[in-house]
Coordinates of C-alpha atoms and ligand atoms in Angstrom, one line a residue:
X21 CA -10.2 24.2 22.0
X22 CA -7.9 21.3 21.2
X23 CA -10.8 19.3 20.0
X24 CA -11.8 22.1 17.7
X25 CA -8.3 22.3 16.3
X26 CA -8.2 18.6 15.7
X27 CA -11.5 18.8 13.8
X28 CA -10.2 21.6 11.7
X29 CA -7.1 19.6 11.0
X30 CA -9.1 16.7 9.8
X31 CA -11.1 18.9 7.6
X32 CA -8.0 20.4 6.1
X33 CA -6.3 17.2 5.3
X34 CA -9.5 16.0 3.6
X35 CA -9.5 19.1 1.4
X36 CA -5.9 19.1 0.5
X37 CA -6.0 15.4 -0.1
X38 CA -2.6 13.9 0.6
X39 CA -3.6 10.7 2.4
X40 CA -1.6 8.6 0.0
X41 CA 1.6 9.5 1.9
X42 CA 2.5 7.4 4.8
X43 CA 2.9 9.8 7.8
X44 CA 0.9 8.3 10.6
X45 CA -0.4 4.9 11.6
X46 CA 0.7 3.2 8.4
X47 CA -0.8 -0.3 8.7
X48 CA -2.4 0.6 12.0
X49 CA -4.4 -2.1 13.8
X50 CA -7.2 0.3 14.3
X51 CA -7.9 0.4 10.5
X52 CA -11.1 -1.3 9.3
X53 CA -10.9 -3.8 6.5
X54 CA -11.7 -2.6 3.0
X55 CA -15.1 -4.4 2.7
X56 CA -16.1 -2.7 5.9
X57 CA -15.0 0.7 4.6
X58 CA -16.8 0.2 1.3
X59 CA -19.9 -0.9 3.2
X60 CA -19.9 2.1 5.5
X61 CA -18.8 4.7 3.0
X62 CA -19.5 3.8 -0.6
X63 CA -21.9 0.9 -1.3
X64 CA -25.1 2.9 -0.5
X65 CA -24.6 5.0 -3.6
X66 CA -22.5 2.8 -5.8
X67 CA -23.3 -0.9 -5.3
X68 CA -25.9 -2.1 -7.8
X69 CA -26.3 -5.7 -9.1
X70 CA -23.1 -6.7 -7.4
X71 CA -21.1 -4.0 -9.1
X72 CA -19.6 -0.7 -7.9
X73 CA -21.2 1.4 -10.6
X74 CA -19.0 4.3 -11.7
X75 CA -16.0 2.8 -9.9
X76 CA -15.4 -0.6 -11.5
X77 CA -13.4 -0.2 -14.7
X78 CA -11.8 3.1 -13.9
X79 CA -8.1 3.3 -13.5
X80 CA -6.2 6.1 -11.8
X81 CA -2.9 7.1 -10.2
X82 CA -2.9 6.9 -6.3
X83 CA -3.3 10.7 -6.3
X84 CA -6.3 10.4 -8.7
X85 CA -8.0 7.9 -6.4
X86 CA -7.2 10.0 -3.4
X87 CA -8.8 13.1 -5.0
X88 CA -11.9 11.3 -6.1
X89 CA -12.4 9.7 -2.7
X90 CA -11.9 13.0 -0.9
X91 CA -14.4 14.6 -3.3
X92 CA -17.2 12.1 -2.5
X93 CA -17.6 13.7 1.0
X94 CA -17.1 17.2 -0.2
X95 CA -19.6 17.0 -3.0
X96 CA -22.1 14.4 -1.9
X97 CA -22.3 14.8 1.9
X98 CA -25.9 16.3 1.4
X99 CA -26.9 12.9 -0.1
X100 CA -25.3 11.1 2.9
X101 CA -21.7 10.6 2.1
X102 CA -19.8 10.4 5.4
X103 CA -16.5 12.0 6.3
X104 CA -13.8 9.4 6.0
X105 CA -10.8 9.0 8.3
X106 CA -7.3 9.4 7.0
X107 CA -6.6 5.7 7.6
X108 CA -9.7 4.4 5.9
X109 CA -9.2 6.8 3.0
X110 CA -5.6 5.5 2.6
X111 CA -6.7 1.9 2.7
X112 CA -9.2 2.6 -0.1
X113 CA -6.6 4.4 -2.2
X114 CA -4.3 1.4 -1.7
X115 CA -7.1 -1.0 -2.6
X116 CA -8.1 0.7 -5.8
X117 CA -4.7 1.8 -6.9
X118 CA -3.5 -1.8 -6.7
X119 CA -6.6 -3.2 -8.6
X120 CA -7.3 -0.3 -10.9
X121 CA -4.0 1.5 -11.3
X122 CA -1.8 2.5 -14.2
X123 CA 1.0 0.5 -15.7
X124 CA 4.5 2.1 -15.3
X125 CA 4.6 3.1 -19.0
X126 CA 1.1 4.6 -18.8
X127 CA 2.2 6.9 -15.9
X128 CA 5.7 7.7 -17.2
X129 CA 4.9 10.7 -19.4
X130 CA 3.2 12.5 -16.6
X131 CA 5.4 11.7 -13.6
X132 CA 6.4 15.3 -13.4
X133 CA 2.9 16.1 -12.3
X134 CA 2.9 13.6 -9.4
X135 CA 6.4 14.6 -8.5
X136 CA 5.3 18.2 -8.4
X137 CA 8.3 19.4 -10.4
X138 CA 8.3 23.2 -10.3
X139 CA 8.1 25.2 -13.5
X140 CA 7.3 22.2 -15.6
X141 CA 5.0 22.5 -18.5
X142 CA 1.9 20.5 -19.2
X143 CA 1.9 18.1 -22.1
X144 CA -1.2 18.1 -24.3
X145 CA -1.7 15.8 -27.3
X146 CA -3.4 18.5 -29.4
X147 CA -4.7 22.1 -29.3
X148 CA -8.3 21.0 -29.3
X149 CA -7.9 19.0 -26.2
X150 CA -5.9 21.8 -24.6
X151 CA -8.8 24.3 -25.2
X152 CA -11.5 21.9 -24.2
X153 CA -10.0 20.2 -21.2
X154 CA -6.8 21.8 -19.9
X155 CA -7.9 25.4 -19.1
X156 CA -9.0 24.8 -15.5
X157 CA -6.6 22.0 -14.5
X158 CA -3.6 20.3 -16.2
X159 CA -4.1 17.8 -19.0
X160 CA -1.9 15.5 -17.0
X161 CA -4.8 15.0 -14.5
X162 CA -6.7 13.5 -17.4
X163 CA -3.8 11.5 -19.0
X164 CA -3.2 9.8 -15.6
X165 CA -6.7 8.1 -15.9
X166 CA -8.0 5.3 -18.0
X167 CA -11.7 4.6 -18.7
X168 CA -14.2 3.5 -21.3
X169 CA -15.9 5.9 -23.8
X170 CA -19.1 5.7 -21.6
X171 CA -17.1 6.6 -18.5
X172 CA -15.4 9.6 -20.3
X173 CA -18.9 10.8 -21.3
X174 CA -20.1 10.5 -17.7
X175 CA -17.2 12.5 -16.5
X176 CA -18.2 15.3 -19.0
X177 CA -21.8 15.2 -17.6
X178 CA -20.4 15.5 -14.1
X179 CA -18.5 18.6 -15.3
X180 CA -21.6 20.1 -16.9
X181 CA -23.7 19.4 -13.8
X182 CA -21.1 20.7 -11.3
X183 CA -19.7 23.6 -13.3
X184 CA -22.5 24.9 -15.6
X185 CA -20.3 27.9 -16.4
X186 CA -18.0 25.6 -18.3
X187 CA -20.2 26.4 -21.3
X188 CA -20.2 30.1 -20.9
X189 CA -16.7 30.9 -19.7
X190 CA -13.7 31.6 -22.0
X191 CA -13.1 28.8 -24.5
X192 CA -16.6 27.5 -23.8
X193 CA -18.9 30.1 -25.1
X194 CA -17.2 30.4 -28.5
X195 CA -18.4 26.8 -29.4
X196 CA -21.0 24.2 -28.7
X197 CA -18.9 22.9 -25.8
X198 CA -21.3 20.1 -24.7
X199 CA -21.7 18.6 -28.1
X200 CA -18.0 18.8 -28.9
X201 CA -17.1 17.3 -25.6
X202 CA -19.5 14.4 -26.0
X203 CA -19.1 13.6 -29.7
X204 CA -15.4 14.4 -30.2
X205 CA -13.5 14.6 -26.9
X206 CA -15.0 11.5 -25.2
X207 CA -14.2 9.2 -28.2
X208 CA -10.8 10.7 -28.6
X209 CA -10.0 10.2 -24.9
X210 CA -11.3 6.6 -25.0
X211 CA -8.8 5.9 -27.8
X212 CA -5.9 7.7 -26.1
X213 CA -6.7 6.4 -22.6
X214 CA -8.8 3.3 -22.8
X215 CA -10.0 1.3 -19.8
X216 CA -8.2 -1.9 -20.9
X217 CA -4.7 -2.0 -22.2
X218 CA -2.1 -4.8 -22.8
X219 CA 0.3 -2.7 -20.6
X220 CA -1.9 -2.9 -17.5
X221 CA -3.0 -6.4 -18.2
X222 CA 0.6 -7.7 -18.2
X223 CA 1.7 -5.4 -15.3
X224 CA -1.1 -6.6 -13.1
X225 CA -0.4 -10.2 -13.9
X226 CA 3.3 -10.1 -13.1
X227 CA 5.0 -10.5 -9.7
X228 CA 6.1 -7.2 -8.5
X229 CA 9.5 -6.4 -7.0
X230 CA 9.9 -5.2 -3.4
X231 CA 12.2 -2.4 -2.4
X232 CA 13.5 -3.9 0.9
X233 CA 17.3 -3.7 1.3
X234 CA 20.1 -1.2 1.0
X235 CA 20.2 1.4 -1.7
X236 CA 22.9 3.8 -2.9
X237 CA 21.4 7.1 -3.8
X238 CA 22.3 10.2 -5.7
X239 CA 20.5 13.4 -6.8
X240 CA 20.6 17.1 -7.3
X241 CA 18.8 19.7 -5.2
X242 CA 18.6 23.1 -6.9
X243 CA 20.1 25.7 -4.7
X244 CA 22.0 23.2 -2.7
X245 CA 23.8 21.1 -5.2
X246 CA 24.6 17.4 -5.8
X247 CA 24.3 14.8 -3.2
X248 CA 25.0 11.1 -2.7
X249 CA 23.9 8.8 0.1
X250 CA 22.2 5.7 1.4
X251 CA 18.6 4.5 1.8
X252 CA 17.7 1.5 3.9
X253 CA 14.2 0.0 3.5
X254 CA 12.6 -2.6 5.8
X255 CA 9.2 -4.1 5.5
X256 CA 6.7 -3.1 8.2
X257 CA 3.6 -4.7 6.6
X258 CA 2.5 -5.7 3.1
X259 CA 3.7 -2.9 0.8
X260 CA 4.5 -0.7 3.8
X261 CA 8.1 0.1 4.7
X262 CA 10.2 1.8 7.4
X263 CA 12.9 3.8 5.7
X264 CA 16.1 5.7 6.7
X265 CA 18.1 8.1 4.6
X266 CA 21.6 9.5 4.8
X267 CA 22.4 12.3 2.3
X268 CA 25.9 13.7 1.9
X269 CA 26.0 16.9 -0.2
X270 CA 29.0 17.6 -2.4
X271 CA 29.5 20.8 -0.4
X272 CA 30.0 18.9 2.8
X273 CA 26.6 19.1 4.3
X274 CA 25.2 15.9 5.8
X275 CA 21.6 15.1 6.5
X276 CA 19.8 12.0 7.7
X277 CA 16.4 11.0 8.8
X278 CA 13.7 8.3 8.9
X279 CA 10.2 7.8 7.7
X280 CA 7.6 5.5 6.2
X281 CA 6.7 4.6 2.6
X282 CA 3.9 2.8 0.8
X283 CA 4.1 1.1 -2.6
X284 CA 0.9 1.5 -4.7
X285 CA 0.1 -0.4 -7.9
X286 CA 3.3 -2.5 -7.5
X287 CA 5.7 0.4 -8.2
X288 CA 4.4 3.8 -7.1
X289 CA 6.4 4.7 -4.0
X290 CA 4.9 7.4 -1.8
X291 CA 6.8 8.3 1.4
X292 CA 6.9 10.7 4.3
X293 CA 10.1 11.3 6.2
X294 CA 11.9 13.8 8.4
X295 CA 15.3 14.5 6.9
X296 CA 17.5 16.9 8.8
X297 CA 14.8 18.9 10.5
X298 CA 12.6 19.1 7.4
X299 CA 9.4 17.1 6.6
X300 CA 9.8 15.7 3.2
X301 CA 7.6 13.6 0.8
X302 CA 9.0 11.2 -1.8
X303 CA 7.4 10.3 -5.1
X304 CA 9.4 7.5 -6.7
X305 CA 8.9 4.7 -9.1
X306 CA 10.4 1.3 -8.5
X307 CA 11.7 -0.3 -11.7
X308 CA 10.0 -3.5 -12.8
X309 CA 13.2 -5.5 -12.0
X310 CA 13.5 -3.9 -8.6
X311 CA 16.9 -2.6 -9.3
X312 CA 16.2 1.1 -9.5
X313 CA 14.2 3.7 -7.6
X314 CA 13.8 7.1 -9.1
X315 CA 11.8 10.3 -8.8
X316 CA 11.8 13.4 -6.7
X317 CA 11.5 14.4 -3.0
X318 CA 10.2 17.7 -1.8
X319 CA 9.4 19.7 1.3
X320 CA 5.9 18.9 2.6
X321 CA 5.2 22.6 3.2
X322 CA 6.8 23.9 0.0
X323 CA 6.7 21.3 -2.8
X324 CA 8.7 23.6 -5.1
X325 CA 11.7 22.9 -2.9
X326 CA 13.1 19.5 -3.5
X327 CA 15.6 17.3 -5.3
X328 CA 15.8 14.7 -8.0
X329 CA 16.5 11.3 -6.7
X330 CA 17.8 8.0 -8.1
X331 CA 19.0 4.9 -6.4
X332 CA 20.6 1.5 -7.2
X333 CA 21.0 -1.5 -5.1
X334 CA 23.8 -1.5 -2.6
X335 CA 25.7 -4.3 -0.8
X336 CA 27.8 -7.3 -1.6
X337 CA 25.3 -8.9 -4.0
X338 CA 24.8 -5.7 -6.0
X339 CA 26.5 -4.9 -9.2
X340 CA 29.3 -2.4 -9.1
X341 CA 28.4 1.1 -10.1
X342 CA 29.4 4.8 -9.8
X343 CA 26.5 7.0 -8.8
X344 CA 28.3 10.3 -8.4
X345 CA 31.6 12.1 -8.6
X346 CA 32.3 15.3 -6.8
X347 CA 33.2 17.7 -8.2
X348 CA 32.2 16.8 -11.8
X349 CA 33.6 19.8 -13.5
X350 CA 37.4 20.1 -13.7
X351 CA 39.6 22.9 -15.1
X352 CA 42.4 22.1 -17.5
X353 CA 45.8 22.8 -15.9
X354 CA 44.7 22.1 -12.4
X355 CA 45.0 19.5 -9.7
X356 CA 41.8 18.2 -8.1
X357 CA 40.5 15.9 -5.4
X358 CA 37.6 13.8 -6.5
X359 CA 35.2 11.9 -4.3
X360 CA 33.8 8.9 -6.1
X361 CA 30.5 7.6 -4.7
X362 CA 29.2 4.2 -5.7
X363 CA 28.7 0.5 -5.0
X364 CA 31.4 -2.2 -4.9
X365 CA 34.1 0.3 -5.8
X366 CA 37.7 -0.9 -6.4
X367 CA 41.0 1.0 -6.3
X368 CA 41.9 1.3 -10.0
X369 CA 40.5 4.0 -12.3
X370 CA 40.9 5.5 -15.8
X371 CA 40.0 9.1 -16.5
X372 CA 40.7 9.6 -20.1
X373 CA 43.3 11.5 -22.2
X374 CA 45.2 14.3 -20.4
X375 CA 44.2 13.3 -16.9
X376 CA 46.7 11.7 -14.6
X377 CA 45.7 9.8 -11.5
X378 CA 48.1 10.8 -8.7
X379 CA 46.6 8.9 -5.7
X380 CA 43.8 6.7 -4.7
X381 CA 42.4 6.4 -1.2
X382 CA 39.8 3.8 -0.7
X383 CA 37.6 4.6 2.3
X384 CA 35.3 1.6 1.8
X385 CA 33.4 -0.2 -1.0
X386 CA 31.2 2.9 -1.4
X387 CA 33.6 5.8 -1.4
X388 CA 37.0 6.3 -3.0
X389 CA 39.0 9.5 -3.1
X390 CA 41.2 10.4 -6.1
X391 CA 43.8 13.1 -6.6
X392 CA 44.2 13.9 -10.3
X393 CA 46.1 16.3 -12.3
X394 CA 44.4 17.7 -15.4
X395 CA 46.9 18.7 -18.1
X396 CA 46.8 22.2 -19.7
X397 CA 46.0 20.5 -23.0
X398 CA 43.6 17.9 -21.7
X399 CA 40.7 17.6 -24.2
X400 CA 37.8 19.7 -23.1
X401 CA 34.2 18.3 -23.0
X402 CA 32.9 15.2 -21.4
X403 CA 35.2 12.5 -20.0
X404 CA 34.5 9.1 -18.5
X405 CA 35.6 8.1 -15.1
X406 CA 35.9 4.3 -15.3
X407 CA 36.5 1.7 -12.7
X408 CA 39.1 -0.7 -14.2
X409 CA 37.9 -3.8 -12.5
X410 CA 34.1 -3.6 -13.0
X411 CA 33.8 -1.2 -16.0
X412 CA 31.4 0.9 -14.0
X413 CA 31.6 4.5 -15.2
X414 CA 30.3 8.0 -14.9
X415 CA 30.7 11.2 -16.9
X416 CA 32.5 14.3 -15.8
X417 CA 33.6 17.4 -17.6
X418 CA 36.8 19.2 -18.4
X419 CA 36.9 22.9 -19.5
X420 CA 39.4 25.6 -20.3
X421 CA 36.8 28.3 -20.4
X422 CA 33.0 28.2 -20.7
X423 CA 31.6 29.2 -24.1
X424 CA 28.2 30.1 -22.7
X425 CA 26.0 30.0 -19.7
X426 CA 22.3 29.2 -19.5
X427 CA 19.8 29.7 -16.6
X428 CA 17.6 26.8 -15.6
X429 CA 14.6 26.8 -15.6
X430 CA 14.4 29.0 -18.7
X431 CA 10.9 30.0 -17.6
X432 CA 10.0 30.1 -13.9
X433 CA 6.9 30.8 -12.0
X434 CA 6.8 32.1 -8.5
X435 CA 3.7 33.0 -6.5
X436 CA 2.9 35.7 -4.0
X437 CA 2.3 34.7 -0.4
X438 CA 0.2 36.3 2.3
X439 CA -2.1 35.4 5.2
X440 CA -2.2 31.7 5.6
X441 CA -0.8 31.0 2.1
X442 CA 2.9 30.7 1.9
X443 CA 4.7 32.2 -1.1
X444 CA 5.9 29.8 -3.8
X445 CA 9.6 30.6 -4.4
X446 CA 11.5 30.0 -7.6
X447 CA 15.0 28.6 -7.6
X448 CA 17.3 29.3 -10.5
X449 CA 20.7 27.8 -11.4
X450 CA 23.4 28.6 -13.8
X451 CA 24.8 25.9 -16.1
X452 CA 28.0 26.2 -18.2
X453 CA 28.2 25.0 -21.8
X454 CA 30.8 24.5 -24.5
X455 CA 29.7 25.4 -28.1
X456 CA 30.2 21.9 -29.4
X457 CA 31.3 20.9 -33.0
X458 CA 29.4 23.7 -34.8
X459 CA 31.2 26.4 -32.7
X460 CA 27.9 28.2 -32.0
X461 CA 26.2 28.8 -28.6
X462 CA 22.6 27.9 -28.0
X463 CA 22.4 25.0 -30.5
X464 CA 21.6 21.3 -30.1
X465 CA 25.2 20.1 -30.1
X466 CA 26.2 22.3 -27.2
X467 CA 27.9 20.4 -24.4
X468 CA 26.4 20.8 -21.0
X469 CA 29.4 21.0 -18.5
X470 CA 27.5 21.4 -15.3
X471 CA 26.3 23.8 -12.6
X472 CA 28.4 26.8 -11.8
X473 CA 28.2 29.6 -9.2
X474 CA 26.7 32.8 -10.3
X475 CA 25.7 36.2 -9.0
X476 CA 22.0 36.9 -9.5
X477 CA 19.8 39.9 -10.2
X478 CA 16.3 40.6 -11.6
X479 CA 15.2 43.2 -14.1
X480 CA 11.8 44.3 -15.5
X481 CA 11.0 41.9 -18.4
X482 CA 9.5 44.5 -20.8
X483 CA 8.3 48.0 -21.1
X484 CA 5.0 47.3 -19.3
X485 CA 6.9 45.8 -16.4
X486 CA 9.2 48.8 -16.4
X487 CA 6.3 51.2 -16.3
X488 CA 4.7 49.3 -13.4
X489 CA 8.1 49.0 -11.6
X490 CA 7.7 45.2 -11.2
X491 CA 11.3 44.8 -9.9
X492 CA 10.5 47.1 -7.0
X493 CA 7.4 45.3 -5.9
X494 CA 7.4 41.6 -6.9
X495 CA 9.9 40.2 -4.5
X496 CA 13.6 39.8 -3.8
X497 CA 16.3 37.8 -5.6
X498 CA 18.6 36.2 -3.0
X499 CA 22.2 35.4 -3.4
X500 CA 21.9 31.7 -4.3
X501 CA 19.4 32.3 -7.2
X502 CA 16.4 31.9 -5.0
X503 CA 13.6 34.4 -5.8
X504 CA 11.4 35.1 -2.8
X505 CA 8.1 36.7 -3.8
X506 CA 6.4 39.6 -2.0
X507 CA 3.1 39.5 -0.2
X508 CA -0.2 39.5 -2.0
X509 CA -3.1 41.9 -1.8
X510 CA -3.9 45.2 -3.4
X511 CA -0.9 47.5 -2.9
X512 CA -1.9 51.2 -2.5
X513 CA 1.5 52.2 -3.8
X514 CA 0.6 50.5 -7.1
X515 CA -2.9 52.0 -7.3
X516 CA -4.4 48.8 -5.9
X517 CA -2.5 46.4 -8.2
X518 CA -1.1 43.3 -6.4
X519 CA 2.6 42.7 -6.3
X520 CA 2.6 40.4 -9.4
X521 CA 5.5 40.9 -11.8
X522 CA 7.0 40.0 -15.1
X523 CA 10.8 39.7 -14.6
X524 CA 14.0 38.8 -16.2
X525 CA 16.4 36.7 -14.1
X526 CA 20.1 37.4 -14.8
X527 CA 23.0 35.3 -13.9
X528 CA 26.6 36.5 -14.1
X529 CA 29.3 33.9 -14.0
X530 CA 32.9 34.8 -13.4
X531 CA 35.1 33.4 -16.2
X532 CA 38.8 34.0 -16.4
X533 CA 39.3 37.7 -16.4
X534 CA 35.8 38.4 -17.6
X535 CA 32.3 37.1 -17.0
X536 CA 29.4 35.4 -18.9
X537 CA 25.8 36.4 -18.6
X538 CA 22.6 34.6 -19.1
X539 CA 18.9 35.3 -18.5
X540 CA 15.6 33.5 -17.9
X541 CA 12.0 34.7 -17.6
X542 CA 10.2 34.7 -14.3
X543 CA 6.5 35.4 -13.8
X544 CA 5.5 36.3 -10.3
X545 CA 1.9 35.3 -10.2
X546 CA -1.0 35.3 -7.7
X547 CA -1.3 33.1 -4.7
X548 CA -1.7 29.3 -5.0
X549 CA -5.0 29.1 -3.2
X550 CA -5.2 25.4 -3.2
X551 CA -2.6 22.8 -4.0
X552 CA -4.4 19.7 -5.1
X553 CA -2.3 16.5 -5.4
X554 CA -2.6 16.8 -9.2
X555 CA -2.9 20.3 -10.5
Ligands
LIG603 C1 -23.9 9.9 -1.2 C2 -23.6 9.1 -2.4 C3 -22.2 8.7 -2.7 C4 -21.3 8.1 -1.8 C5 -21.6 7.7 -0.4 C6 -20.1 7.9 -2.6 N1 -20.3 8.3 -3.8 FE1 -18.9 8.1 -5.3 N2 -20.2 9.1 -6.6 C7 -21.4 9.6 -6.2 C8 -21.9 10.4 -7.3 C9 -23.3 11.1 -7.4 C10 -21.0 10.3 -8.4 C11 -21.0 10.9 -9.8 C12 -20.6 12.4 -9.7 C13 -19.2 12.6 -9.3 O1 -18.2 12.1 -10.0 O2 -19.0 13.1 -8.2 C14 -19.9 9.5 -7.8 C15 -18.7 9.2 -8.6 C16 -17.7 8.4 -8.1 C17 -16.6 7.9 -8.9 C18 -16.4 8.3 -10.4 C19 -15.7 9.6 -10.5 C20 -15.0 9.8 -11.8 O3 -13.8 9.5 -11.8 O4 -15.6 10.1 -12.7 C21 -15.9 7.1 -8.1 C22 -14.6 6.4 -8.5 C23 -16.5 7.1 -6.8 N3 -17.6 7.9 -6.8 C24 -16.0 6.4 -5.7 C25 -16.6 6.4 -4.5 C26 -16.0 5.8 -3.3 C27 -14.7 5.0 -3.3 C28 -16.8 6.0 -2.3 C29 -16.7 5.6 -0.9 C30 -15.6 6.2 -0.2 C31 -17.9 6.8 -2.8 N4 -17.7 7.0 -4.1 C32 -19.0 7.2 -2.0 C33 -22.0 9.5 -5.1 C34 -21.5 8.9 -3.9
LIG604 C1 -14.4 24.9 -16.2 C2 -13.2 24.2 -15.7 C3 -13.0 22.8 -16.2 C4 -12.9 22.3 -17.5 C5 -13.0 23.1 -18.8 C6 -12.6 20.9 -17.4 N1 -12.5 20.5 -16.1 FE1 -12.1 18.7 -15.4 N2 -12.3 19.3 -13.5 C7 -12.6 20.6 -13.1 C8 -12.8 20.7 -11.7 C9 -13.1 21.9 -10.9 C10 -12.5 19.3 -11.2 C11 -12.6 18.7 -9.8 C12 -12.4 19.5 -8.7 C13 -11.1 19.2 -8.0 O1 -10.0 19.5 -8.6 O2 -11.1 18.7 -6.9 C14 -12.3 18.5 -12.4 C15 -11.9 17.2 -12.3 C16 -11.5 16.4 -13.4 C17 -11.1 15.1 -13.3 C18 -10.8 14.3 -12.0 C19 -12.1 13.6 -11.6 C20 -12.0 12.5 -10.7 O3 -12.8 12.2 -9.9 O4 -11.0 11.8 -10.9 C21 -10.8 14.7 -14.6 C22 -10.3 13.3 -15.0 C23 -11.2 15.8 -15.4 N3 -11.6 16.8 -14.7 C24 -11.2 15.7 -16.8 C25 -11.7 16.7 -17.6 C26 -11.9 16.6 -19.1 C27 -11.7 15.3 -19.8 C28 -12.2 17.8 -19.5 C29 -12.6 18.2 -21.0 C30 -13.7 17.5 -21.5 C31 -12.2 18.7 -18.4 N4 -11.9 18.0 -17.3 C32 -12.5 20.1 -18.5 C33 -12.8 21.7 -13.9 C34 -12.7 21.6 -15.3

């Protein structure tokens, strides 16, 4: 029984394809060497005249390599491709991502896809490419690869061979898909995403920074708020690290944990850790100078739940900086206690016109507490909190009243759950704004003040939703702006329709004697049947 379960587990990991994270046995001594793995798993089909045909010359993100390697067994097992262990697969991803990866600037526009940012929208260079190539998967999956014109053509042939319906399905049958793909799309992609670029050439040639040492971190977790903390990184092998996190949320919650991380392509950090009691994954980029680490971490079982993350070097050698101040939104005519989080902090601060510093308590070089009084007539808008000795600074906001509120994200997607497929929740937040110089809400010069508490509700988005009673069936809006979708499946009460819905999300923010309202759009869609590393 146990054996059977183990086998099932192996199969599942292969399918979902996340070997690039560092959970178990990172750098295990059991692992075979790369030439052995290639010999056992790849050469038979790919090695010809001393070259790995179809492999040499391609460049991909770690996720891209992982998906292709997982695909070899799934698609070509009938021709003799062997199931590959997690460790071997990870070793190959490492090998190829280092030799044939993407330069930081090549991956930058599509990091949101690797970071699994929820409710983010795909970026497509033009409408033709959107119709031809981004109707089954994201365009980002393509833009995170580099290859020659011939290799782009071969990929199109692979599509035609594997998915013949590509020519007959929607946006395929209204045109000569094959001819357009080969004569127009392939050359266009070869220009946009060529195999060889100066960016990769120079990135590959340079010496890469390592992340070992102490870091001072900060970020925002939708639904839970801002946090600041510490990360410690120790080498456990080449490009393999043991890490420990301490995260202190602005609301007083503390969490800590440990894990492992791997760096691919000289900067692509992929980590697994247990923080608090939750298994989390981290997708960060290490800056070229090794001074910053940034990206997103998310729950392993629910990647829509996560937090932005950025880190700077900590310790005596590191430059002074302020990474966060809690709270960062102050009301005119009030007294406030501020917690300043940073590196090499001193005891002297400036807060700008109308704000008086009443007391400073230095806890240590990383944390200082300030008591301030904000005058009734302090200028509203953004202020700078500035360390007098080092010049390090961070923005905070002062308001008398909010001019408007917006809901983020403006357009959210949640997915029904059911059976073995968990629901995908959608987290909303309310953000307060000032109108800015033009005096009008909703324009480009509005000043973003920060997150504010709200009470939440949902409504039917339009007439059709009203007629179908989407609010009643699609799920529940919880108090903190978290929408939890209903279960999937034909619902007899809806004449067999599933519990999908088209909703408006409403936030009401108390303001003085009144309140401000704002809305967003939420689509509650069908289950996420599979969650590939890159959608
Ligand atoms: C049984 C034969 C077989 C084995 C074994 C095999 N491959 Fe493949 N591989 C193929 C075929 C056929 C294609 C072309 C169709 C496709 O892309 O699946 C291919 C395509 C590829 C591509 C190009 C995909 C793209 O991006 O267009 C890569 C990269 C690749 N293989 C890597 C590997 C690696 C690494 C291994 C070893 C873990 C491996 N293959 C093992 C048959 C095999
Ligand atoms: C009919 C649906 C469909 C269309 C249209 C489509 N693809 Fe795909 N594509 C797929 C599927 C399915 C996969 C691989 C399966 C998976 O996700 O594991 C895939 C995989 C890929 C991959 C990853 C392959 C690898 O091994 O790295 C790339 C890159 C890609 N497609 C590019 C394109 C391009 C370029 C176009 C337009 C010419 C395109 N796709 C159009 C369905 C489609």
